[in-house]
CSV table of C-alpha atoms in Angstrom, one decimal:
chain,number,residue,atom,x,y,z
X,126,MET,CA,0.0,0.0,0.0
X,127,ASN,CA,1.3,3.5,-1.0
X,128,VAL,CA,0.9,6.1,1.7
X,129,GLY,CA,3.2,8.8,0.3
X,130,PRO,CA,2.1,12.1,-1.2
X,131,SER,CA,0.0,12.0,-4.4
X,132,HIS,CA,1.8,13.1,-7.5
X,133,ALA,CA,-1.3,14.1,-9.4
X,134,ALA,CA,-0.9,16.7,-12.1
X,135,PRO,CA,-1.6,20.3,-10.9
X,136,THR,CA,-4.9,21.8,-12.0
X,137,TYR,CA,-4.6,25.2,-13.7
X,138,ILE,CA,-7.4,27.7,-14.2
X,139,THR,CA,-7.5,30.6,-16.6
X,140,LEU,CA,-8.3,34.0,-15.1
X,141,ASP,CA,-9.4,37.0,-17.1
X,142,PRO,CA,-7.0,39.9,-16.8
X,143,PRO,CA,-8.0,42.5,-14.3
X,144,PRO,CA,-9.9,45.5,-15.7
X,145,PRO,CA,-7.8,48.7,-16.2
X,146,PRO,CA,-7.9,51.1,-13.3
X,147,VAL,CA,-10.8,53.5,-13.5
X,148,ASN,CA,-10.0,57.2,-14.0
X,149,PRO,CA,-12.0,59.1,-11.4
X,150,PHE,CA,-12.5,61.9,-13.9
X,151,ASP,CA,-13.9,59.7,-16.7
X,152,SER,CA,-17.5,60.7,-16.0
X,153,LEU,CA,-16.5,64.4,-16.0
X,154,TYR,CA,-14.6,64.1,-19.2
X,155,LYS,CA,-17.5,62.3,-20.9
X,156,TYR,CA,-20.0,64.8,-19.6
X,157,ILE,CA,-17.9,67.8,-20.9
X,158,ALA,CA,-17.4,66.1,-24.3
X,159,LYS,CA,-21.1,65.5,-24.6
X,160,THR,CA,-22.3,68.9,-23.3
X,161,ILE,CA,-19.8,71.6,-24.2
X,162,ARG,CA,-20.3,73.7,-27.4
X,163,TYR,CA,-17.9,76.1,-29.1
X,164,PRO,CA,-19.6,79.5,-28.7
X,165,LEU,CA,-20.8,81.1,-31.9
X,166,ASN,CA,-19.2,84.5,-31.4
X,167,SER,CA,-15.9,82.9,-30.5
X,168,ARG,CA,-16.1,80.8,-33.7
X,169,LYS,CA,-17.0,83.9,-35.8
X,170,ASN,CA,-14.0,85.8,-34.3
X,171,HIS,CA,-11.7,82.9,-34.8
X,172,VAL,CA,-10.8,82.7,-31.1
X,173,GLU,CA,-8.9,79.6,-30.1
X,174,GLY,CA,-6.4,78.5,-27.6
X,175,ARG,CA,-6.2,76.9,-24.2
X,176,GLU,CA,-8.2,77.9,-21.2
X,177,ILE,CA,-7.4,76.5,-17.7
X,178,VAL,CA,-10.0,76.2,-15.0
X,179,ARG,CA,-9.3,75.3,-11.4
X,180,PHE,CA,-11.6,73.6,-9.0
X,181,LYS,CA,-11.6,71.7,-5.7
X,182,ILE,CA,-13.0,68.3,-5.1
X,183,VAL,CA,-14.8,68.3,-1.7
X,184,ASN,CA,-16.9,65.4,-0.6
X,185,GLY,CA,-17.0,64.1,-4.2
X,186,LYS,CA,-18.3,67.4,-5.6
X,187,ILE,CA,-16.8,70.2,-7.6
X,188,GLU,CA,-16.4,73.5,-5.7
X,189,ASN,CA,-14.6,76.8,-6.0
X,190,LEU,CA,-14.6,76.8,-9.9
X,191,LYS,CA,-12.6,79.6,-11.4
X,192,VAL,CA,-11.0,80.4,-14.8
X,193,LEU,CA,-7.2,80.8,-14.5
X,194,ARG,CA,-6.5,81.4,-18.1
X,195,SER,CA,-9.2,83.0,-20.3
X,196,LEU,CA,-9.6,83.2,-24.0
X,197,ASP,CA,-12.8,85.3,-24.1
X,198,ALA,CA,-15.9,85.8,-22.1
X,199,ASP,CA,-18.1,83.5,-24.2
X,200,ILE,CA,-15.8,80.6,-23.8
X,201,ASP,CA,-15.4,81.3,-20.1
X,202,ALA,CA,-19.2,81.3,-19.7
X,203,GLU,CA,-19.6,78.0,-21.6
X,204,ILE,CA,-17.0,76.2,-19.6
X,205,VAL,CA,-18.3,77.5,-16.2
X,206,LYS,CA,-21.9,76.6,-17.2
X,207,VAL,CA,-21.0,73.1,-18.3
X,208,ILE,CA,-18.8,72.2,-15.3
X,209,LYS,CA,-21.2,73.7,-12.8
X,210,SER,CA,-24.1,71.7,-14.3
X,211,PHE,CA,-22.1,68.4,-13.8
X,212,ASN,CA,-23.8,66.5,-11.0
X,213,GLY,CA,-22.1,63.2,-11.3
X,214,PRO,CA,-19.6,61.8,-8.9
X,215,ALA,CA,-16.2,63.3,-8.9
X,216,GLY,CA,-14.5,60.3,-7.3
X,217,ALA,CA,-11.1,61.8,-7.0
X,218,ILE,CA,-9.3,62.4,-3.8
X,219,PRO,CA,-10.1,65.8,-2.2
X,220,ALA,CA,-7.6,68.3,-3.8
X,221,THR,CA,-7.3,71.3,-6.1
X,222,TYR,CA,-7.2,70.4,-9.8
X,223,ASP,CA,-6.4,72.4,-12.9
X,224,LEU,CA,-8.2,71.3,-16.1
X,225,PRO,CA,-6.9,72.6,-19.5
X,226,ILE,CA,-9.5,72.8,-22.2
X,227,ALA,CA,-8.3,73.6,-25.7
X,228,PHE,CA,-10.5,75.3,-28.3
X,229,THR,CA,-9.4,74.8,-31.9
X,230,LEU,CA,-11.0,75.8,-35.2
X,231,GLN,CA,-10.8,74.1,-38.6
X,232,THR,CA,-12.1,75.1,-42.0
X,233,ASN,CA,-11.8,72.8,-45.0
X,234,GLY,CA,-9.2,70.7,-43.2
X,235,VAL,CA,-6.9,73.7,-42.6
X,236,LYS,CA,-6.2,74.8,-39.1
X,237,ILE,CA,-7.0,78.5,-38.4
X,238,VAL,CA,-4.8,80.4,-36.0
X,239,GLU,CA,-6.0,83.9,-35.2
X,240,ASN,CA,-6.8,85.8,-32.0
X,241,THR,CA,-4.9,83.2,-30.0
X,242,PRO,CA,-2.8,84.2,-27.0
X,243,ASP,CA,0.9,84.2,-28.1
X,244,LYS,CA,1.8,81.6,-25.6
X,245,ASN,CA,-0.5,79.1,-27.3
X,246,LYS,CA,0.1,80.1,-30.9
X,247,VAL,CA,0.9,77.4,-33.5
X,248,LYS,CA,1.5,77.8,-37.2
X,249,ALA,CA,-1.3,76.8,-39.6
X,250,ASN,CA,-1.4,73.1,-40.4
X,251,ASP,CA,0.9,72.2,-37.5
X,252,GLN,CA,-0.1,69.4,-35.1
X,253,PRO,CA,-1.5,70.6,-31.8
X,254,VAL,CA,1.1,71.6,-29.3
X,255,GLN,CA,1.1,70.2,-25.8
X,256,ILE,CA,1.8,72.9,-23.3
X,257,VAL,CA,2.1,72.0,-19.7
X,258,ASP,CA,2.2,74.9,-17.3
X,259,VAL,CA,3.9,74.8,-14.0
X,260,LYS,CA,2.7,78.2,-13.1
X,261,VAL,CA,-0.1,80.4,-14.4
X,262,ASN,CA,0.3,84.1,-13.7
X,263,ASN,CA,3.0,83.3,-11.2
X,264,VAL,CA,0.7,81.0,-9.2
X,265,THR,CA,1.5,77.4,-8.7
X,266,THR,CA,-1.1,75.2,-10.4
X,267,GLY,CA,-3.1,72.4,-8.8
X,268,LEU,CA,-2.9,68.8,-10.0
X,269,MET,CA,-3.0,69.0,-13.8
X,270,LEU,CA,-5.7,66.9,-15.4
X,271,GLU,CA,-5.7,65.5,-19.0
X,272,GLU,CA,-6.5,68.2,-21.6
X,273,ILE,CA,-9.9,68.3,-23.2
X,274,VAL,CA,-10.0,69.4,-26.9
X,275,VAL,CA,-13.1,71.2,-28.3
X,276,THR,CA,-13.0,71.5,-32.1
X,277,GLY,CA,-15.3,73.8,-34.0
X,278,TYR,CA,-15.6,74.8,-37.6
X,279,SER,CA,-15.0,78.3,-38.7
X,280,ILE,CA,-18.0,80.3,-39.9
């Protein structure tokens, strides 16, 4: 009689890979993408460039929203309206965040660059330029989020 350990072949199971980590700002990004509109007057005046808004996450909600870098009043108003109307969960850790939102115009496949703050200017037909600011108006920024790009068509 054999009383030693059994040498049965090991049993393997196949596990699905874990899901990718969830970005706590995904719902905000999707909401902005679905809701924001390039203001008509800004399109008519060929205003484009990058705005930066700052806000705090407190108890899962967006508070203290302010525009740090402005392109024009119509774009400011659109961004503030959209972000303030977001009522989904902001599942990020409580902190101050900076959100860059780029507004870019196209006409017949050619990029238009007019009325753009010099710091953000690119030449026609160039690829978008990634600008990461450490300071805005000599103020240290909050945690920088991924940039959102809003594309409109020239009128």
